[in-house]
Structure formats: C-alpha cells, structure tokens
Coordinates of C-alpha atoms and ligand atoms in Angstrom, one line a residue:
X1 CA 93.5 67.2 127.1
X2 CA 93.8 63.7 125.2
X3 CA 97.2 62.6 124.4
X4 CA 96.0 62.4 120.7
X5 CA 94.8 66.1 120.6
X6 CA 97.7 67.6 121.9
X7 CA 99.8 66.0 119.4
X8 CA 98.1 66.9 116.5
X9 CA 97.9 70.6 118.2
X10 CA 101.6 70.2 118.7
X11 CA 102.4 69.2 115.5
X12 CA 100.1 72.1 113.8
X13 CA 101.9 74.5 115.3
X14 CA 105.5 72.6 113.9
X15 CA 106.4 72.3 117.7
X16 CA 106.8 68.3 117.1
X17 CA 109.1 67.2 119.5
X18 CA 108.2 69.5 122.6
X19 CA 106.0 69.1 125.6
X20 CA 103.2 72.0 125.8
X21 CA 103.1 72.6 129.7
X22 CA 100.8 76.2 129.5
X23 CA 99.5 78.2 127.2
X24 CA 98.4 81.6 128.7
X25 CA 96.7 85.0 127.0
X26 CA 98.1 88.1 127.3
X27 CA 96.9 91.5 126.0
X28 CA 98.5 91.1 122.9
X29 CA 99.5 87.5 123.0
X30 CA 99.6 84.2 123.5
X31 CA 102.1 83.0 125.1
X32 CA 102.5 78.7 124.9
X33 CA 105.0 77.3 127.2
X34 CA 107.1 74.7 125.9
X35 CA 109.5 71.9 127.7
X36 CA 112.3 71.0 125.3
X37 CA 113.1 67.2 125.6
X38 CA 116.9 66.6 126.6
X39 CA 119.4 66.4 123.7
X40 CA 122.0 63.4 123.8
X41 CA 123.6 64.1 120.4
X42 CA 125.2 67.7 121.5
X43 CA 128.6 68.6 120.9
X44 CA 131.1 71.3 122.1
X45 CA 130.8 74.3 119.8
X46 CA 134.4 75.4 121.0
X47 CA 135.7 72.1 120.8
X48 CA 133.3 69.7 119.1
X49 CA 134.1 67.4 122.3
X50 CA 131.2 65.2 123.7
X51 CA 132.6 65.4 127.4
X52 CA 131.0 67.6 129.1
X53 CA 128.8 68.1 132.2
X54 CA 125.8 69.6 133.1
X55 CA 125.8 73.3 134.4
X56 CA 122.3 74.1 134.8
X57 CA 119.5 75.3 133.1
X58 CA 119.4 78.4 130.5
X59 CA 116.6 81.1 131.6
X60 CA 113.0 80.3 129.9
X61 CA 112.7 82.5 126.2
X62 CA 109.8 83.7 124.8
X63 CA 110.4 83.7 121.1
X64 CA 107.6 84.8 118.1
X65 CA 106.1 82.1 116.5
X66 CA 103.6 82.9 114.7
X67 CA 99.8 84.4 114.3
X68 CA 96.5 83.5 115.4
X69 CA 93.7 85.8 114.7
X70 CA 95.8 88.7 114.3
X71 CA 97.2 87.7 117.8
X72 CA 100.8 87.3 118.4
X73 CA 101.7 83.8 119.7
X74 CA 105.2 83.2 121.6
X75 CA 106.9 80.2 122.6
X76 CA 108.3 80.5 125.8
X77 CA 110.6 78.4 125.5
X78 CA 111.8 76.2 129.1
X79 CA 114.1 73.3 130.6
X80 CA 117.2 74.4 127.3
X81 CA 120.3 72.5 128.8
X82 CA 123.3 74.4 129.6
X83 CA 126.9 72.3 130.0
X84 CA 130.3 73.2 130.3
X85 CA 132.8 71.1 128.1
X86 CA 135.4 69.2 130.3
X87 CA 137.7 69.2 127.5
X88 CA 138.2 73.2 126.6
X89 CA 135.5 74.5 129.7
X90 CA 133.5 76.3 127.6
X91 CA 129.7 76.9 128.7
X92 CA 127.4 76.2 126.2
X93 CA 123.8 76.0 125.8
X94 CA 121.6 73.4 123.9
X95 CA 120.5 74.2 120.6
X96 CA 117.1 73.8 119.1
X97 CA 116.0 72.5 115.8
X98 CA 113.2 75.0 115.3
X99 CA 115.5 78.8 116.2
X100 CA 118.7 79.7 115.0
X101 CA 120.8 80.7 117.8
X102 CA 119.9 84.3 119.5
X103 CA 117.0 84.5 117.1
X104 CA 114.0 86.4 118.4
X105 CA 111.8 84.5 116.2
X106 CA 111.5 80.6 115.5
X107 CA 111.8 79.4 112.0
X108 CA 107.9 79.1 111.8
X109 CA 108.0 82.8 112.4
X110 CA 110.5 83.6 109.5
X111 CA 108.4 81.6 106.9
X112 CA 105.1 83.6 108.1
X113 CA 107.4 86.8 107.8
X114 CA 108.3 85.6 104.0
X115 CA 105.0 85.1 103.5
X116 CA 103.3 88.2 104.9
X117 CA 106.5 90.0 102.6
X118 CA 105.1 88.9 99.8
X119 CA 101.9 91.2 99.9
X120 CA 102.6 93.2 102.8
X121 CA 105.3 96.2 103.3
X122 CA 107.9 96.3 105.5
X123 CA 106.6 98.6 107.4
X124 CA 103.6 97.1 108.3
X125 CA 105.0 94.1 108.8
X126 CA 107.5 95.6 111.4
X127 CA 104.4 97.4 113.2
X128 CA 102.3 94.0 113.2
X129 CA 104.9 91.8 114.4
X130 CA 106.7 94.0 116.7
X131 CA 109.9 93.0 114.7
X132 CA 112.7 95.5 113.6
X133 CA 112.9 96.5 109.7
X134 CA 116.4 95.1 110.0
X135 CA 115.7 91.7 111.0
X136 CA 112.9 91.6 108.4
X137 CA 115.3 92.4 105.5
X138 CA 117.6 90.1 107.2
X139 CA 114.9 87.1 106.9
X140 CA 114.3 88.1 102.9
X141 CA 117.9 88.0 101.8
X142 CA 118.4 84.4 103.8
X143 CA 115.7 82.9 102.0
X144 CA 118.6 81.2 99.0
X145 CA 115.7 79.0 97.4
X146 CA 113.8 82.2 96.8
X147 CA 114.9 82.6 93.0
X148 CA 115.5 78.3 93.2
X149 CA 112.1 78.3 93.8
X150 CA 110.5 80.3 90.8
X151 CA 113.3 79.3 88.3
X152 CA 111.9 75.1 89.1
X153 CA 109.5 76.0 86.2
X154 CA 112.5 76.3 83.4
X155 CA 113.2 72.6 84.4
X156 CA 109.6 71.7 84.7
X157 CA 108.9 73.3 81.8
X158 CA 109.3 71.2 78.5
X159 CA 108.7 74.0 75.7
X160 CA 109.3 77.9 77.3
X161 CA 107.8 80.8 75.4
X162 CA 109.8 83.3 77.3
X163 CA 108.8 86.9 77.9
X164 CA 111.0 89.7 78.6
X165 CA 109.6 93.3 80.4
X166 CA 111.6 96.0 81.9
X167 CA 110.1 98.7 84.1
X168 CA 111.9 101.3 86.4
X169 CA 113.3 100.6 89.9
X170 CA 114.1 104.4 90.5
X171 CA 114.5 107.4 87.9
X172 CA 116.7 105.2 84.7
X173 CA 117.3 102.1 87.0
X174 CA 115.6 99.3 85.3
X175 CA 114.7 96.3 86.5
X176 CA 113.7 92.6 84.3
X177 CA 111.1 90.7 84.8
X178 CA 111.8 87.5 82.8
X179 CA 108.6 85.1 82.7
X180 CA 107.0 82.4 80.9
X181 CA 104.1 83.6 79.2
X182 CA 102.6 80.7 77.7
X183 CA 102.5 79.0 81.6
X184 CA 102.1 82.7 82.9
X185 CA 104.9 81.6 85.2
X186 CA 107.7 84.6 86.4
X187 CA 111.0 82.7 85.9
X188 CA 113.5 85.7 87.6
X189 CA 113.6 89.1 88.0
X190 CA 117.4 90.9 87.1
X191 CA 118.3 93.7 89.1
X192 CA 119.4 95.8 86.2
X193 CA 118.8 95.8 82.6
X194 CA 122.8 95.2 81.7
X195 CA 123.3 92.6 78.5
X196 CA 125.4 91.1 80.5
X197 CA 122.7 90.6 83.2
X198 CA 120.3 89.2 81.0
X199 CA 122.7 87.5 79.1
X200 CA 123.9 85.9 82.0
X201 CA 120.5 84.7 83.2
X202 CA 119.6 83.3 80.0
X203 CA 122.5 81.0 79.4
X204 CA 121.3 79.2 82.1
X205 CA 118.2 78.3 80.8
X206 CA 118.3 74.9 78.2
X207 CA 118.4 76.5 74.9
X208 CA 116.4 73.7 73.2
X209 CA 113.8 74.3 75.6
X210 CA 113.2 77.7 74.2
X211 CA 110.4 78.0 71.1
X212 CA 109.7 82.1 71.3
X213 CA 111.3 85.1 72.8
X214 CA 108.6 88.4 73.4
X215 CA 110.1 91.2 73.7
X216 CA 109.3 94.8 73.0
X217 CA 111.2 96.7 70.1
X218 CA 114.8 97.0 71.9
X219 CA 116.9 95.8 70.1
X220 CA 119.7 94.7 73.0
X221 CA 116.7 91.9 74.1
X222 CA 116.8 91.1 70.7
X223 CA 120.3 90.6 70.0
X224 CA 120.6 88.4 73.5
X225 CA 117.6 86.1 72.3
X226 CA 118.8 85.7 68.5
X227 CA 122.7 84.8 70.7
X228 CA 121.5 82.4 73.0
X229 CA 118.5 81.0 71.4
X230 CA 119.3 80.7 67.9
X231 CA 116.4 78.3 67.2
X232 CA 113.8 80.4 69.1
X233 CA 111.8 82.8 67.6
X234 CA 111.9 86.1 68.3
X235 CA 108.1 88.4 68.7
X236 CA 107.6 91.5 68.8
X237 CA 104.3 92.2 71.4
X238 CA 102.1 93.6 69.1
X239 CA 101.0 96.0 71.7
X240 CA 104.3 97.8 71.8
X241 CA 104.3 98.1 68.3
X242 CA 101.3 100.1 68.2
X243 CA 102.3 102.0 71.4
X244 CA 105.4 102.7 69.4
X245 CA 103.5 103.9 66.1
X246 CA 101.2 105.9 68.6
X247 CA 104.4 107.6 69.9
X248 CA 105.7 108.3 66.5
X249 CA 102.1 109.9 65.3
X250 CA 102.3 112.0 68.8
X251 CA 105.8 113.4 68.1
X252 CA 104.7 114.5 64.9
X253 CA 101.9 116.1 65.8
X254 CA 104.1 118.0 68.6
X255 CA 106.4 119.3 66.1
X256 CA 103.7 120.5 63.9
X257 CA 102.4 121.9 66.7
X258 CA 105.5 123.4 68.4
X259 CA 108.1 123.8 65.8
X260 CA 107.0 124.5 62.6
X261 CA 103.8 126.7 63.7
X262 CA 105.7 127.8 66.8
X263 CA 103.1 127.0 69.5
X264 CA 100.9 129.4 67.6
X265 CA 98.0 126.7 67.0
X266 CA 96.7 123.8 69.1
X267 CA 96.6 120.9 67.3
X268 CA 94.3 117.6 69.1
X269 CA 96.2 115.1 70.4
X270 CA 93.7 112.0 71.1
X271 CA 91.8 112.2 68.4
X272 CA 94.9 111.2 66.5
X273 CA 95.8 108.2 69.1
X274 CA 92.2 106.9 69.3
X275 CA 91.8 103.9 66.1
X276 CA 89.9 105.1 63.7
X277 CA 87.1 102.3 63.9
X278 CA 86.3 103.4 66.8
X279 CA 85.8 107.4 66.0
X280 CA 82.1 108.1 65.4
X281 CA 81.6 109.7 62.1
X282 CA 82.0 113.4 63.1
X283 CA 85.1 112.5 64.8
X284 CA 86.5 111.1 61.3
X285 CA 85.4 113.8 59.5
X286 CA 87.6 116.5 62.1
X287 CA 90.6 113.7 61.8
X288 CA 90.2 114.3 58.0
X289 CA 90.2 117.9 58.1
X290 CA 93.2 117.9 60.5
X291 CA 95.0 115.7 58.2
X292 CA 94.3 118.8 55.3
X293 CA 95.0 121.5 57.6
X294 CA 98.3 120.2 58.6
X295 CA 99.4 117.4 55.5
X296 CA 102.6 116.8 57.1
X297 CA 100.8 114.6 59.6
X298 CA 99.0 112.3 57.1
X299 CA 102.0 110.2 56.5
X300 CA 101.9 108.9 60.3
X301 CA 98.5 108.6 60.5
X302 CA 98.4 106.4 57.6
X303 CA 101.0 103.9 58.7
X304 CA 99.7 104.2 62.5
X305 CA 96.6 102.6 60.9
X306 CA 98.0 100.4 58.7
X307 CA 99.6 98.7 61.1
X308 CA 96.9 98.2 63.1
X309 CA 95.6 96.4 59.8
X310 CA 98.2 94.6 59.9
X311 CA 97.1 92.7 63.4
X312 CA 94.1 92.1 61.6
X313 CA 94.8 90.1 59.0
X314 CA 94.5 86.2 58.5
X315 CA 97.4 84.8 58.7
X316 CA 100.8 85.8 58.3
X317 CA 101.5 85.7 54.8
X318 CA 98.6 88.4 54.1
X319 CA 100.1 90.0 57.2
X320 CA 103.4 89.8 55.6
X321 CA 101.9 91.7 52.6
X322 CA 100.5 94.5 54.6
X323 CA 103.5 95.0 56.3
X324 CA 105.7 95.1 53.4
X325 CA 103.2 97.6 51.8
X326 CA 104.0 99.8 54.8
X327 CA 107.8 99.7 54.5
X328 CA 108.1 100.2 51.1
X329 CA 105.7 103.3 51.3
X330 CA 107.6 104.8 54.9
X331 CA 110.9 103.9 53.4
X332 CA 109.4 106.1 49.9
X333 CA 108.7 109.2 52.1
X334 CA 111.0 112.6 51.8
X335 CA 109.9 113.2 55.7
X336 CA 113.2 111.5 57.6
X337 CA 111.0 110.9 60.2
X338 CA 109.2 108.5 58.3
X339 CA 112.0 106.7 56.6
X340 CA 113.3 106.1 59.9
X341 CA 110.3 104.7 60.8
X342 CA 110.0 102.5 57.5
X343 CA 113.7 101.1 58.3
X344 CA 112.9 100.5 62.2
X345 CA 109.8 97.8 60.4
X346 CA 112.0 96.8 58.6
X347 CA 114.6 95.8 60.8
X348 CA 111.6 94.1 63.0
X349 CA 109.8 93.0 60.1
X350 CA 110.5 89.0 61.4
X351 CA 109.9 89.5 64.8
X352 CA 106.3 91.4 64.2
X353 CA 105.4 88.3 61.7
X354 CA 106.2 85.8 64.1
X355 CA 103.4 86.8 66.2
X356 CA 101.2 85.1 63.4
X357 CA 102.7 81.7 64.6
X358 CA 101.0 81.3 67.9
X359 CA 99.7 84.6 68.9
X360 CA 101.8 85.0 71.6
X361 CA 102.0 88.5 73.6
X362 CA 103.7 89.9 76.7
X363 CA 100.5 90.8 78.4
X364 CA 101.2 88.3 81.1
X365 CA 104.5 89.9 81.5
X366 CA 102.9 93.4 81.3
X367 CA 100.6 92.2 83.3
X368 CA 103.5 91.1 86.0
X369 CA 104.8 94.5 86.2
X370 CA 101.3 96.4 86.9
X371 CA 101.4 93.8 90.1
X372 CA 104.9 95.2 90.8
X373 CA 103.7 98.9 90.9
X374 CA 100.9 97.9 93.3
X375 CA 104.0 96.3 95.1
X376 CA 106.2 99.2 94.7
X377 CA 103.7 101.5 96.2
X378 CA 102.9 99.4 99.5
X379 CA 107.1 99.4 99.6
X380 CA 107.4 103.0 99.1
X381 CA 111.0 103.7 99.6
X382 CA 112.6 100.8 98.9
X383 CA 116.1 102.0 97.7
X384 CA 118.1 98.9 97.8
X385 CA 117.9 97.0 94.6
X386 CA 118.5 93.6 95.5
X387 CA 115.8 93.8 98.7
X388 CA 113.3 95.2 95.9
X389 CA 114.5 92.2 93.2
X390 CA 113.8 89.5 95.9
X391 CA 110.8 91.0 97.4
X392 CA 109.2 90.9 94.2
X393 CA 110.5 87.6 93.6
X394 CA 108.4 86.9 96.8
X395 CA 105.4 88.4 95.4
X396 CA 105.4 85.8 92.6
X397 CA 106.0 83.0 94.5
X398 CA 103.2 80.4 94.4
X399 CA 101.8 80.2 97.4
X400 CA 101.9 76.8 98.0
X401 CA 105.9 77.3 97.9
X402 CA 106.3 78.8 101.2
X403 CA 106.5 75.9 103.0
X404 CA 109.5 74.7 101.6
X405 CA 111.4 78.2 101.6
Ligands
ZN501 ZN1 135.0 72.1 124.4

C-alpha cells in the first residue's frame, strides 16, 4: 500500500502516530496490528525519575477500537516498552496516548460507546460490544463535558426563553428537563425536582439573558423563576391550562357520578373533554341534555370552554377580558370547587396572559420528555438516578458533539 494511503487510513481510524504492520479477519473481528513508536519523554510513575533502563518488551494487547460494518475491530497493540527505574527499581511499562492504563478499550472505543448510549440500551450495547454493563456505566459517568457540552448553548445563547418540564424517574421521583424552547435546545436535566435543585441550576444561568420562563401551573417553578429572573416573564403553557380545566371538568363529573348519585348512574366522560367545536350536532345536543340532567356540572363546562376562548382571542388585552370574565364568574359560584378554581386563574392570571407576547409554549419541552419515554423504555430498569440524568443528557446531545466529549 502507498505511503499516502496508509496514512490517511491510519489517521481515520485516530491511530496517528502508529505503524499498521497486519490487519487480519477473524469470525467476529478484525483485528489490526499496530507497532507503537518508542517514547523518549517517559517518566518513572513511582518516582517520576528519567533513569531508567530498558527491561523488555510488554506482551502484544488486543484492545476494542471500534466498529466496522457491525464488525468488531481490535488493535492488537505490539513493541509497548517496558523499563525498570534505576532510581527506585520499579518496572514499568510505556503508556499510550490513545488507552488509559488497563483499559480494554481505546479512547476511540469509549466515544463510539457514548455515542451508541445515546440511542441504544445498556444492554444491547453490552451484548454488541462484548463489554461488561459495569464498564459501560463507568464510560458514561467519566464523560465531565457531558452536561458542559449541552449547557454551551446558555453562553451561546443571547436571549433564552427557558422551558421547564418534569416527568417521573420511578413512582414520585421526578426528574427536570430544563430546555430552551425558542432554540429547541435542552440546557440540563436535574435529577430531582427539589427547589433547591432547580434553584441551584438556574442561578447559574445570566439572568439578563433570560426574556420568558414556561412552565406549567406549579407554583414552586413559578416562585424560582419570579426569584431568579425578576425581569423574565413568566408563561403558563397554554396546553396545561386546558389539561388542567379538563381535569377539573373530569373530577366533577366523577363526583356527580360517584358521590352524590352513589355510582347509581353512568355519567359520559369524553364527551365532556372533547371541545365543543368539534362535537357534531347530535353530540351537542346529549352535552346539553347532560348539562340539564346533572346542573351541577354546567359551571365547569362553561369555564372549560371559555378558556379555550380565551386562546382564541386577538391579542392579549381581549384575552385579558375573557379571562377576567371567567374569574369573576368562578370566583361568584357557591360550588367551592369552582371558586377554587376562579382563585387558582387568578393567581395565574399574568402568567396565562403572557403567552399573548410571543406565543411561546413548552411543546418542545413536552416534546423532550416523549423522547425520554422512548429512552426510558429501551433502558428499562434503570434505577440509578444519576446514570438515567446523564444518559438522557446523552440522548440530547448534538451529534456533531461527540467528538469532543
Ligand atoms: Zn523510579
């Protein structure tokens, strides 16, 4: 082979530096023998002395390297330097630029294992690379830059329009996925859903940078964007508010239902959750004669709709109107259940308006976290927290990032 060739092949394959004497197939593999070139600038580990003589040659080493065609390719690695120090006679052998010391698998091979991580589990990662579970955890939680990496787009970034999500780890664990949803960029994911957490995470980011926080209607997200971003403004995701006024309209029609006609009637449940625009005739006319049957339910059914007026409107001051409209009537209602609902707008009244400014949703966010069930399900099992944080972390990498992980 040309001189010219081998060095660009050699350089493909990161192996810069080394002499390829043989490459050779095996069943599974190929196997490329390397020569490593001596190495004048080694030192004594034990002693850091550089007097030392030669003691012989360490035993070739096949190490992973990386994938070709779904083929395993090692490095078998030959000619490594062994010396013995003159100063503390300690036996050493020389080190190499592209393994850690012991490692089964070269530094080429940990970035294709990051990599695979990022859409692949565990498990089949262990089964395709023939490499323990433990070493591939191992590999994730020595990648530092990982959260460097994603959180490069709050200093890239000149405006942020930050969105906040939570979804569940396992059972009440909650995990945060923290993202800009303007650049549809995910900035961090917490690995809980403490104040403190989030609170901590966000104090790092440049307050003035920040122009909107969306959130859905906790009020502990809330507080922690009005603290640290003062200037920002907060939004509601119109989407949970009408997932919220849904829920509301639900419960009511379950404690028609169940407690004050004691399970004794059935009372529809979609036909109250489906917008009314979008009910054919007949099916308005059997919402209507629901809503006479059982009155108590008209109340939510109103303001369920009202709201969704509310999305529809112009701008934000006619929005504003409409809004206030619903309060005042909610907050006028002898059912508690309704006033509590007429204070909770109330209380979010800002935050729902400020959607009118720019529009801005969480559905990238949302978005973000139906990728992390797809995730969670190829990872079934996961159980450590921080191994799940920074494997989705991984997931949302770019993927023209991996190279410098
Ligand atoms: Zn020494």
């Amino acid at each position: 082979m040309a001189n010219g060739h081998n060095n660009n092949i050699t350089k493909m394959l990161g192996l810069k530096g080394f002499k390829i004497s043989d490459t050779r197939e095996e069943e599974d593999a190929f196997v490329i023998e390397v020569q490593v070139k001596p190495d004048k600038t080694a030192v004594c580990p034990e002693c850091n002395s550089k007097d030392f003589y030669r003691h012989g040659k360490a035993k070739p080493r096949k190490v992973l390297h990386t994938l070709i065609n779904g083929k395993k390719v090692y490095l078998e690695i030959h000619g490594r330097q062994r010396w013995k120090c003159k100063h503390c006679g300690r036996t050493f052998t020389q080190e190499l630029k592209i393994i850690k010391p012991r490692s089964r698998l070269t530094n080429y091979a940990e970035k294709l294992v990051l990599w695979l991580l990022s859409s692949m589990s565990f498990k089949a990662i262990s089964k395709l690379l023939k490499i323990s579970y433990g070493k591939a955890k191992k590999i994730l939680m020595e990648a530092k830059t990982i959260p460097d990496l994603l959180r490069s787009a709050i200093n890239d970034a000149e405006k942020l329009h930050l969105g906040i999500d939570e979804h569940s780890f396992k059972h009440q664990e909650m995990v945060l996925i923290i993202t800009d949803v303007k650049a549809k960029k995910v900035l961090e994911v917490l690995k809980d859903d403490r104040l403190a957490t989030l609170e901590a995470f966000l104090s790092e980011i440049p307050a003035h940078k920040v122009k909107e926080v969306c959130i859905d209607m906790k009020e502990a997200f809330r507080k922690a964007a009005n603290k640290l971003f003062p200037e920002a403004n907060v939004v509601v995701d119109h989407f949970h508010v009408i997932a919220d006024a849904n829920k509301r309209m639900d419960e009511a029609r379950r404690i028609e239902q169940d407690v004050r006609h004691k399970g004794k009637v059935r009372i529809p449940k979609k036909i109250f959750l489906i917008a009314r625009e979008n009910l054919s005739d007949r099916g308005r006319q059997k919402v209507d004669e629901l809503l006479k049957t059982y009155p108590n339910l008209k109340g939510f059914y109103w303001a369920k709709e009202r709201l969704r007026d509310v999305y529809r409107a112009k701008d934000k001051d006619e929005a504003a109107k409409l809004l206030d409209l619903i309060i005042m009537n909610l907050k006028a209602s002898d059912d508690a259940e309704l006033y509590r609902w007429g204070n909770t707008l109330k209380r979010w009244r800002q935050p729902i308006l400020n959607y009118f400014d720019n529009k801005t949703t969480n559905a990238y966010t949302e978005g973000c976290n139906t990728k992390v069930k797809m995730l969670k399900r190829i990872s079934f099992g996961l159980r450590n927290v921080e191994v799940y944080t920074k494997k989705i972390m991984l997931g949302f990498l770019p993927p023209e990032c991996f190279h410098t992980i």
